[in-house]
């Protein structure tokens, strides 16, 4: 039995123990390169909810938001230098830091296979050495991109048209004859409204999120490449976590990657239907025309990546491409 001062000491010890347990809760600053609560951010928001629920008292992600908090093309560097600890972002937005990141769009095998065939490990090493980053999960990886237009075309030729791009589309749209204008997603609506561009590149789903359907008349099919949006973590922030904290992050990330096919399929089906309903017409290349269109898309992009990074580009092409 404790009496008098012994009891006071015990009580103090309890207070100290509680305070240090609290201090062990890691807080990570999380950011998304896409507008909050839109398609490409929602799985990240779900991931944060899972981590904050399962990690209660151990780890917490403090969500600082999207492009209102930081311009999308700055997210990669912010993660690299540790201004943020965890990010939801696509490779095309940080080619300034790590040019090969844009090659994710050229994967023709699912992530589950790339995690087995060495392709994932190859990229993970590049993330480590070029970006101080850990690649946690790809949350978008089953959705192609399309050309969306305000004016019709009759063949795969964008001569005379100004098209909004990111690095994803630059080589292909240039090869199709377009004049290209790079903008963050947040500037697309105004660019369309002012006639600064006649169209834009974007994945199958998501054009309703920022109101672009109001200014879009045509979607060009087939879609090309495979969109990529992933969760990345700063390496120093990762190394500060204990095994349990890492497990919570890794498990939540794996769950999101595993759910991504179903999540994307539902979103794509819904948006294609909605485009039909609002009168967005499909311009479809078929048969040999479609084959040539897609072949040109991949050729132009691989040539661009291999030119920038001959050694890694050639290796990534082996891992990522579908065997012919
Ligand atoms: O068009 C874009 O802004 C872009 O590059 C992209 C990449 C992945 C998902 C959505 C958009």
mmCIF file of C-alpha atoms and ligand atoms in Angstrom:
data_model
loop_
_atom_site.group_PDB
_atom_site.id
_atom_site.type_symbol
_atom_site.label_atom_id
_atom_site.label_comp_id
_atom_site.label_asym_id
_atom_site.label_seq_id
_atom_site.Cartn_x
_atom_site.Cartn_y
_atom_site.Cartn_z
ATOM 1 C CA UNK A 1 0.000 0.000 0.000
ATOM 2 C CA UNK A 2 1.194 3.462 -0.787
ATOM 3 C CA UNK A 3 0.677 6.276 1.644
ATOM 4 C CA UNK A 4 1.337 9.986 1.745
ATOM 5 C CA UNK A 5 4.212 11.048 -0.470
ATOM 6 C CA UNK A 6 4.405 7.548 -2.061
ATOM 7 C CA UNK A 7 0.918 8.044 -3.426
ATOM 8 C CA UNK A 8 1.817 11.457 -4.793
ATOM 9 C CA UNK A 9 4.882 10.007 -6.548
ATOM 10 C CA UNK A 10 2.799 7.184 -8.060
ATOM 11 C CA UNK A 11 0.218 9.662 -9.301
ATOM 12 C CA UNK A 12 2.947 11.809 -10.845
ATOM 13 C CA UNK A 13 4.452 8.777 -12.546
ATOM 14 C CA UNK A 14 1.077 8.004 -14.074
ATOM 15 C CA UNK A 15 0.812 11.540 -15.416
ATOM 16 C CA UNK A 16 4.323 11.318 -16.886
ATOM 17 C CA UNK A 17 3.591 7.921 -18.448
ATOM 18 C CA UNK A 18 0.367 9.208 -20.012
ATOM 19 C CA UNK A 19 2.142 12.276 -21.389
ATOM 20 C CA UNK A 20 4.941 10.247 -22.940
ATOM 21 C CA UNK A 21 2.474 7.783 -24.487
ATOM 22 C CA UNK A 22 0.795 10.796 -26.058
ATOM 23 C CA UNK A 23 4.120 12.143 -27.286
ATOM 24 C CA UNK A 24 4.695 8.877 -29.096
ATOM 25 C CA UNK A 25 1.764 9.507 -31.414
ATOM 26 C CA UNK A 26 3.404 10.427 -34.699
ATOM 27 C CA UNK A 27 1.764 13.173 -36.715
ATOM 28 C CA UNK A 28 2.284 13.244 -40.463
ATOM 29 C CA UNK A 29 1.472 16.210 -42.644
ATOM 30 C CA UNK A 30 -0.499 14.930 -45.651
ATOM 31 C CA UNK A 31 -1.245 16.743 -48.910
ATOM 32 C CA UNK A 32 -3.031 15.950 -52.170
ATOM 33 C CA UNK A 33 -2.166 17.360 -55.596
ATOM 34 C CA UNK A 34 -5.817 17.107 -56.680
ATOM 35 C CA UNK A 35 -8.743 19.162 -55.438
ATOM 36 C CA UNK A 36 -10.099 17.940 -52.108
ATOM 37 C CA UNK A 37 -13.035 15.530 -52.204
ATOM 38 C CA UNK A 38 -12.704 14.994 -55.974
ATOM 39 C CA UNK A 39 -12.218 11.611 -57.640
ATOM 40 C CA UNK A 40 -8.421 11.511 -57.494
ATOM 41 C CA UNK A 41 -8.306 12.621 -53.852
ATOM 42 C CA UNK A 42 -11.109 10.506 -52.409
ATOM 43 C CA UNK A 43 -9.094 7.303 -51.979
ATOM 44 C CA UNK A 44 -6.397 9.297 -50.185
ATOM 45 C CA UNK A 45 -9.055 10.725 -47.892
ATOM 46 C CA UNK A 46 -10.298 7.194 -47.232
ATOM 47 C CA UNK A 47 -6.717 6.096 -46.529
ATOM 48 C CA UNK A 48 -6.323 8.931 -44.009
ATOM 49 C CA UNK A 49 -9.558 7.895 -42.293
ATOM 50 C CA UNK A 50 -8.342 4.301 -42.013
ATOM 51 C CA UNK A 51 -4.927 5.335 -40.641
ATOM 52 C CA UNK A 52 -6.424 7.788 -38.155
ATOM 53 C CA UNK A 53 -8.954 5.236 -36.936
ATOM 54 C CA UNK A 54 -6.698 2.207 -36.748
ATOM 55 C CA UNK A 55 -3.739 4.249 -35.560
ATOM 56 C CA UNK A 56 -5.515 6.094 -32.782
ATOM 57 C CA UNK A 57 -2.918 7.124 -30.190
ATOM 58 C CA UNK A 58 -0.070 5.835 -32.382
ATOM 59 C CA UNK A 59 -0.130 7.685 -35.655
ATOM 60 C CA UNK A 60 -2.214 10.423 -37.185
ATOM 61 C CA UNK A 61 -2.245 12.081 -40.595
ATOM 62 C CA UNK A 62 -2.961 15.770 -40.451
ATOM 63 C CA UNK A 63 -4.603 16.513 -43.826
ATOM 64 C CA UNK A 64 -3.650 19.961 -45.027
ATOM 65 C CA UNK A 65 -5.699 19.621 -48.230
ATOM 66 C CA UNK A 66 -5.149 20.134 -51.935
ATOM 67 C CA UNK A 67 -4.155 22.820 -54.460
ATOM 68 C CA UNK A 68 -5.474 25.592 -52.207
ATOM 69 C CA UNK A 69 -2.694 24.659 -49.778
ATOM 70 C CA UNK A 70 0.037 24.039 -52.392
ATOM 71 C CA UNK A 71 0.297 24.208 -56.211
ATOM 72 C CA UNK A 72 0.111 20.642 -57.643
ATOM 73 C CA UNK A 73 3.443 20.857 -59.475
ATOM 74 C CA UNK A 74 5.217 21.711 -56.201
ATOM 75 C CA UNK A 75 3.985 18.706 -54.241
ATOM 76 C CA UNK A 76 6.798 16.376 -55.396
ATOM 77 C CA UNK A 77 9.551 18.698 -54.284
ATOM 78 C CA UNK A 78 7.765 19.452 -50.999
ATOM 79 C CA UNK A 79 7.700 15.720 -50.302
ATOM 80 C CA UNK A 80 11.337 15.306 -51.297
ATOM 81 C CA UNK A 81 12.567 18.002 -48.926
ATOM 82 C CA UNK A 82 10.183 17.011 -46.122
ATOM 83 C CA UNK A 83 7.907 20.065 -46.111
ATOM 84 C CA UNK A 84 5.153 17.434 -46.186
ATOM 85 C CA UNK A 85 5.451 13.840 -44.941
ATOM 86 C CA UNK A 86 2.934 12.058 -47.125
ATOM 87 C CA UNK A 87 1.411 12.962 -50.488
ATOM 88 C CA UNK A 88 -1.225 11.892 -52.983
ATOM 89 C CA UNK A 89 0.151 12.828 -56.388
ATOM 90 C CA UNK A 90 0.781 11.651 -59.957
ATOM 91 C CA UNK A 91 4.217 11.247 -61.547
ATOM 92 C CA UNK A 92 3.450 13.838 -64.221
ATOM 93 C CA UNK A 93 3.358 16.532 -61.536
ATOM 94 C CA UNK A 94 6.959 16.044 -60.343
ATOM 95 C CA UNK A 95 9.012 15.291 -63.462
ATOM 96 C CA UNK A 96 11.048 18.348 -62.363
ATOM 97 C CA UNK A 97 12.332 16.259 -59.428
ATOM 98 C CA UNK A 98 12.281 12.788 -60.951
ATOM 99 C CA UNK A 99 11.666 12.630 -64.737
ATOM 100 C CA UNK A 100 11.138 8.850 -64.913
ATOM 101 C CA UNK A 101 8.085 9.140 -62.633
ATOM 102 C CA UNK A 102 5.952 9.894 -65.690
ATOM 103 C CA UNK A 103 6.660 6.356 -66.981
ATOM 104 C CA UNK A 104 3.983 4.945 -64.638
ATOM 105 C CA UNK A 105 1.434 5.962 -67.281
ATOM 106 C CA UNK A 106 2.979 3.364 -69.606
ATOM 107 C CA UNK A 107 2.401 0.300 -67.416
ATOM 108 C CA UNK A 108 0.518 -2.375 -69.341
ATOM 109 C CA UNK A 109 0.638 -4.829 -66.457
ATOM 110 C CA UNK A 110 -1.213 -4.523 -63.133
ATOM 111 C CA UNK A 111 0.671 -3.374 -60.027
ATOM 112 C CA UNK A 112 0.321 -6.847 -58.519
ATOM 113 C CA UNK A 113 2.405 -8.184 -61.404
ATOM 114 C CA UNK A 114 4.897 -5.300 -61.283
ATOM 115 C CA UNK A 115 5.375 -5.929 -57.584
ATOM 116 C CA UNK A 116 6.440 -9.470 -58.591
ATOM 117 C CA UNK A 117 8.398 -8.915 -61.819
ATOM 118 C CA UNK A 118 10.937 -6.419 -60.457
ATOM 119 C CA UNK A 119 9.370 -3.375 -62.089
ATOM 120 C CA UNK A 120 8.072 -2.040 -58.801
ATOM 121 C CA UNK A 121 11.415 -2.584 -57.045
ATOM 122 C CA UNK A 122 13.224 -0.832 -59.875
ATOM 123 C CA UNK A 123 10.973 2.219 -59.509
ATOM 124 C CA UNK A 124 11.147 2.061 -55.694
ATOM 125 C CA UNK A 125 14.939 2.399 -55.868
ATOM 126 C CA UNK A 126 14.608 5.437 -58.108
ATOM 127 C CA UNK A 127 12.097 6.972 -55.677
ATOM 128 C CA UNK A 128 14.589 6.358 -52.902
ATOM 129 C CA UNK A 129 17.624 7.816 -54.664
ATOM 130 C CA UNK A 130 16.035 10.640 -56.671
ATOM 131 C CA UNK A 131 13.219 11.742 -54.434
ATOM 132 C CA UNK A 132 13.961 10.608 -50.862
ATOM 133 C CA UNK A 133 10.641 8.852 -51.084
ATOM 134 C CA UNK A 134 8.925 5.589 -50.263
ATOM 135 C CA UNK A 135 6.287 4.517 -52.788
ATOM 136 C CA UNK A 136 3.340 3.259 -50.714
ATOM 137 C CA UNK A 137 0.497 2.469 -53.101
ATOM 138 C CA UNK A 138 -0.956 3.241 -56.494
ATOM 139 C CA UNK A 139 -4.542 4.272 -55.929
ATOM 140 C CA UNK A 140 -5.360 4.954 -59.604
ATOM 141 C CA UNK A 141 -4.049 2.371 -62.065
ATOM 142 C CA UNK A 142 -6.871 0.976 -64.188
ATOM 143 C CA UNK A 143 -8.095 3.991 -66.105
ATOM 144 C CA UNK A 144 -6.977 5.329 -69.479
ATOM 145 C CA UNK A 145 -6.638 8.955 -70.554
ATOM 146 C CA UNK A 146 -8.594 10.579 -73.368
ATOM 147 C CA UNK A 147 -8.536 13.678 -75.517
ATOM 148 C CA UNK A 148 -11.540 15.911 -74.736
ATOM 149 C CA UNK A 149 -12.432 18.560 -77.309
ATOM 150 C CA UNK A 150 -14.619 21.565 -77.927
ATOM 151 C CA UNK A 151 -14.292 21.079 -81.728
ATOM 152 C CA UNK A 152 -14.671 17.854 -83.704
ATOM 153 C CA UNK A 153 -11.894 15.947 -85.454
ATOM 154 C CA UNK A 154 -12.376 13.272 -88.110
ATOM 155 C CA UNK A 155 -8.997 11.576 -87.890
ATOM 156 C CA UNK A 156 -6.180 11.298 -85.325
ATOM 157 C CA UNK A 157 -4.809 14.727 -86.151
ATOM 158 C CA UNK A 158 -4.719 17.708 -83.798
ATOM 159 C CA UNK A 159 -3.106 20.127 -86.243
ATOM 160 C CA UNK A 160 -4.349 23.645 -85.624
ATOM 161 C CA UNK A 161 -5.735 22.837 -82.183
ATOM 162 C CA UNK A 162 -4.458 24.117 -78.841
ATOM 163 C CA UNK A 163 -4.640 21.429 -76.226
ATOM 164 C CA UNK A 164 -4.086 21.639 -72.486
ATOM 165 C CA UNK A 165 -1.509 19.135 -71.311
ATOM 166 C CA UNK A 166 0.662 17.924 -68.474
ATOM 167 C CA UNK A 167 3.827 15.895 -69.158
ATOM 168 C CA UNK A 168 1.545 12.839 -69.555
ATOM 169 C CA UNK A 169 0.317 13.997 -72.958
ATOM 170 C CA UNK A 170 3.105 16.226 -74.254
ATOM 171 C CA UNK A 171 4.903 13.854 -76.642
ATOM 172 C CA UNK A 172 1.777 12.177 -77.999
ATOM 173 C CA UNK A 173 -0.284 15.324 -78.601
ATOM 174 C CA UNK A 174 2.732 17.033 -80.154
ATOM 175 C CA UNK A 175 3.155 14.010 -82.439
ATOM 176 C CA UNK A 176 -0.514 14.446 -83.428
ATOM 177 C CA UNK A 177 0.228 18.018 -84.461
ATOM 178 C CA UNK A 178 -1.284 19.922 -81.511
ATOM 179 C CA UNK A 179 -0.039 23.148 -80.015
ATOM 180 C CA UNK A 180 0.278 22.259 -76.367
ATOM 181 C CA UNK A 181 -0.295 24.399 -73.280
ATOM 182 C CA UNK A 182 0.660 23.033 -69.884
ATOM 183 C CA UNK A 183 -1.613 23.881 -66.954
ATOM 184 C CA UNK A 184 -2.553 22.510 -63.567
ATOM 185 C CA UNK A 185 -6.062 21.000 -63.436
ATOM 186 C CA UNK A 186 -7.313 24.065 -61.564
ATOM 187 C CA UNK A 187 -6.783 26.233 -64.655
ATOM 188 C CA UNK A 188 -8.551 24.034 -67.206
ATOM 189 C CA UNK A 189 -12.049 25.469 -66.790
ATOM 190 C CA UNK A 190 -10.952 29.051 -67.351
ATOM 191 C CA UNK A 191 -8.717 28.054 -70.279
ATOM 192 C CA UNK A 192 -11.712 26.379 -71.962
ATOM 193 C CA UNK A 193 -14.042 29.237 -71.144
ATOM 194 C CA UNK A 194 -11.710 31.823 -72.618
ATOM 195 C CA UNK A 195 -10.955 29.718 -75.683
ATOM 196 C CA UNK A 196 -7.265 29.585 -74.753
ATOM 197 C CA UNK A 197 -7.491 25.845 -75.468
ATOM 198 C CA UNK A 198 -9.705 23.712 -77.724
ATOM 199 C CA UNK A 199 -9.438 20.683 -75.515
ATOM 200 C CA UNK A 200 -7.494 18.873 -72.858
ATOM 201 C CA UNK A 201 -6.180 15.529 -71.749
ATOM 202 C CA UNK A 202 -7.733 13.810 -68.724
ATOM 203 C CA UNK A 203 -8.592 10.265 -67.584
ATOM 204 C CA UNK A 204 -11.988 8.674 -68.258
ATOM 205 C CA UNK A 205 -13.480 9.854 -64.977
ATOM 206 C CA UNK A 206 -13.357 13.156 -63.172
ATOM 207 C CA UNK A 207 -14.370 15.828 -65.685
ATOM 208 C CA UNK A 208 -17.557 16.580 -63.731
ATOM 209 C CA UNK A 209 -15.660 17.333 -60.538
ATOM 210 C CA UNK A 210 -14.485 20.737 -61.735
ATOM 211 C CA UNK A 211 -17.354 21.501 -64.131
ATOM 212 C CA UNK A 212 -15.429 20.864 -67.366
ATOM 213 C CA UNK A 213 -18.399 18.996 -68.879
ATOM 214 C CA UNK A 214 -20.050 22.383 -69.337
ATOM 215 C CA UNK A 215 -17.352 23.299 -71.873
ATOM 216 C CA UNK A 216 -16.667 19.847 -73.391
ATOM 217 C CA UNK A 217 -18.305 18.607 -76.598
ATOM 218 C CA UNK A 218 -16.359 15.477 -77.550
ATOM 219 C CA UNK A 219 -14.469 12.615 -75.921
ATOM 220 C CA UNK A 220 -12.033 10.763 -78.183
ATOM 221 C CA UNK A 221 -11.895 6.972 -77.901
ATOM 222 C CA UNK A 222 -10.085 4.703 -77.425
ATOM 223 C CA UNK A 223 -8.429 5.869 -74.234
ATOM 224 C CA UNK A 224 -4.644 5.532 -74.100
ATOM 225 C CA UNK A 225 -2.080 4.727 -71.343
ATOM 226 C CA UNK A 226 -3.037 4.039 -67.732
ATOM 227 C CA UNK A 227 -3.508 6.931 -65.337
ATOM 228 C CA UNK A 228 -1.469 6.829 -62.153
ATOM 229 C CA UNK A 229 -2.057 8.511 -58.803
ATOM 230 C CA UNK A 230 -0.127 7.241 -55.800
ATOM 231 C CA UNK A 231 0.668 7.746 -52.137
ATOM 232 C CA UNK A 232 4.287 8.660 -51.419
ATOM 233 C CA UNK A 233 6.064 9.184 -48.139
ATOM 234 C CA UNK A 234 9.190 11.142 -47.283
ATOM 235 C CA UNK A 235 11.994 8.726 -46.391
ATOM 236 C CA UNK A 236 13.148 10.578 -43.262
ATOM 237 C CA UNK A 237 9.571 10.758 -41.976
ATOM 238 C CA UNK A 238 9.217 7.025 -42.647
ATOM 239 C CA UNK A 239 12.440 6.175 -40.831
ATOM 240 C CA UNK A 240 11.166 7.924 -37.696
ATOM 241 C CA UNK A 241 8.207 5.546 -37.421
ATOM 242 C CA UNK A 242 8.296 2.342 -35.388
ATOM 243 C CA UNK A 243 7.245 -1.026 -36.792
ATOM 244 C CA UNK A 244 3.664 -0.745 -35.565
ATOM 245 C CA UNK A 245 3.199 2.727 -37.068
ATOM 246 C CA UNK A 246 4.651 1.519 -40.372
ATOM 247 C CA UNK A 247 2.373 -1.490 -40.377
ATOM 248 C CA UNK A 248 -0.695 0.714 -39.972
ATOM 249 C CA UNK A 249 0.384 2.841 -42.966
ATOM 250 C CA UNK A 250 1.407 -0.106 -45.133
ATOM 251 C CA UNK A 251 -1.760 -2.092 -44.455
ATOM 252 C CA UNK A 252 -4.041 0.851 -45.169
ATOM 253 C CA UNK A 253 -2.134 1.634 -48.377
ATOM 254 C CA UNK A 254 -2.306 -2.000 -49.543
ATOM 255 C CA UNK A 255 -6.049 -2.029 -48.931
ATOM 256 C CA UNK A 256 -6.513 1.028 -51.124
ATOM 257 C CA UNK A 257 -4.358 -0.391 -53.945
ATOM 258 C CA UNK A 258 -6.305 -3.669 -53.797
ATOM 259 C CA UNK A 259 -9.637 -1.809 -53.979
ATOM 260 C CA UNK A 260 -8.560 0.512 -56.787
ATOM 261 C CA UNK A 261 -9.735 -1.621 -59.740
ATOM 262 C CA UNK A 262 -13.310 -1.716 -58.456
ATOM 263 C CA UNK A 263 -13.250 1.938 -57.390
ATOM 264 C CA UNK A 264 -12.072 3.074 -60.816
ATOM 265 C CA UNK A 265 -14.373 0.776 -62.794
ATOM 266 C CA UNK A 266 -17.398 2.180 -60.963
ATOM 267 C CA UNK A 267 -16.261 5.780 -61.481
ATOM 268 C CA UNK A 268 -15.488 5.234 -65.170
ATOM 269 C CA UNK A 269 -18.819 3.552 -65.919
ATOM 270 C CA UNK A 270 -20.712 6.291 -64.091
ATOM 271 C CA UNK A 271 -18.895 9.141 -65.841
ATOM 272 C CA UNK A 272 -19.186 7.618 -69.323
ATOM 273 C CA UNK A 273 -22.927 7.331 -68.761
ATOM 274 C CA UNK A 274 -23.135 10.862 -67.421
ATOM 275 C CA UNK A 275 -21.210 12.229 -70.428
ATOM 276 C CA UNK A 276 -23.781 10.583 -72.678
ATOM 277 C CA UNK A 277 -26.574 12.175 -70.675
ATOM 278 C CA UNK A 278 -25.142 15.682 -70.913
ATOM 279 C CA UNK A 279 -24.583 15.315 -74.663
ATOM 280 C CA UNK A 280 -20.819 14.845 -74.839
ATOM 281 C CA UNK A 281 -20.308 12.935 -78.093
ATOM 282 C CA UNK A 282 -17.811 10.162 -78.639
ATOM 283 C CA UNK A 283 -15.371 10.356 -81.536
ATOM 284 C CA UNK A 284 -14.168 6.808 -81.899
ATOM 285 C CA UNK A 285 -11.242 5.475 -83.908
ATOM 286 C CA UNK A 286 -11.775 1.821 -84.724
ATOM 287 C CA UNK A 287 -9.866 -1.186 -85.966
ATOM 288 C CA UNK A 288 -6.529 -0.429 -87.597
ATOM 289 C CA UNK A 289 -6.971 3.309 -86.933
ATOM 290 C CA UNK A 290 -7.335 2.642 -83.221
ATOM 291 C CA UNK A 291 -4.303 0.349 -83.262
ATOM 292 C CA UNK A 292 -2.208 2.969 -85.018
ATOM 293 C CA UNK A 293 -3.423 5.674 -82.615
ATOM 294 C CA UNK A 294 -2.428 3.625 -79.568
ATOM 295 C CA UNK A 295 0.881 2.515 -81.068
ATOM 296 C CA UNK A 296 1.726 6.156 -81.721
ATOM 297 C CA UNK A 297 0.782 7.081 -78.152
ATOM 298 C CA UNK A 298 3.156 4.521 -76.632
ATOM 299 C CA UNK A 299 5.940 5.098 -79.149
ATOM 300 C CA UNK A 300 5.930 8.861 -78.621
ATOM 301 C CA UNK A 301 5.930 8.542 -74.827
ATOM 302 C CA UNK A 302 8.631 5.881 -74.556
ATOM 303 C CA UNK A 303 10.808 7.824 -76.977
ATOM 304 C CA UNK A 304 10.412 10.883 -74.729
ATOM 305 C CA UNK A 305 11.270 8.991 -71.559
ATOM 306 C CA UNK A 306 14.206 7.121 -73.070
ATOM 307 C CA UNK A 307 15.578 10.359 -74.468
ATOM 308 C CA UNK A 308 15.495 11.918 -70.981
ATOM 309 C CA UNK A 309 16.808 8.855 -69.212
ATOM 310 C CA UNK A 310 18.306 6.289 -71.612
ATOM 311 C CA UNK A 311 19.297 3.627 -69.099
ATOM 312 C CA UNK A 312 16.326 3.680 -66.718
ATOM 313 C CA UNK A 313 13.883 4.353 -69.546
ATOM 314 C CA UNK A 314 14.946 1.226 -71.433
ATOM 315 C CA UNK A 315 14.740 -0.903 -68.272
ATOM 316 C CA UNK A 316 11.304 0.447 -67.373
ATOM 317 C CA UNK A 317 10.062 -0.281 -70.859
ATOM 318 C CA UNK A 318 11.001 -3.949 -70.394
ATOM 319 C CA UNK A 319 9.210 -4.188 -67.041
ATOM 320 C CA UNK A 320 6.125 -2.155 -67.900
ATOM 321 C CA UNK A 321 5.245 -3.111 -71.481
ATOM 322 C CA UNK A 322 2.885 -5.829 -72.512
ATOM 323 C CA UNK A 323 4.815 -8.591 -74.306
ATOM 324 C CA UNK A 324 4.232 -8.294 -78.026
HETATM 325 O O1 LIG B 1 -4.198 15.712 -66.780
HETATM 326 C C1 LIG B 1 -3.574 15.758 -65.715
HETATM 327 O O2 LIG B 1 -3.584 16.724 -64.961
HETATM 328 C C2 LIG B 1 -2.799 14.586 -65.339
HETATM 329 O O3 LIG B 1 -1.650 14.478 -65.704
HETATM 330 C C3 LIG B 1 -3.458 13.538 -64.537
HETATM 331 C C4 LIG B 1 -2.731 12.417 -64.132
HETATM 332 C C5 LIG B 1 -3.361 11.448 -63.371
HETATM 333 C C6 LIG B 1 -4.688 11.577 -63.033
HETATM 334 C C7 LIG B 1 -5.395 12.694 -63.422
HETATM 335 C C8 LIG B 1 -4.788 13.670 -64.181
#
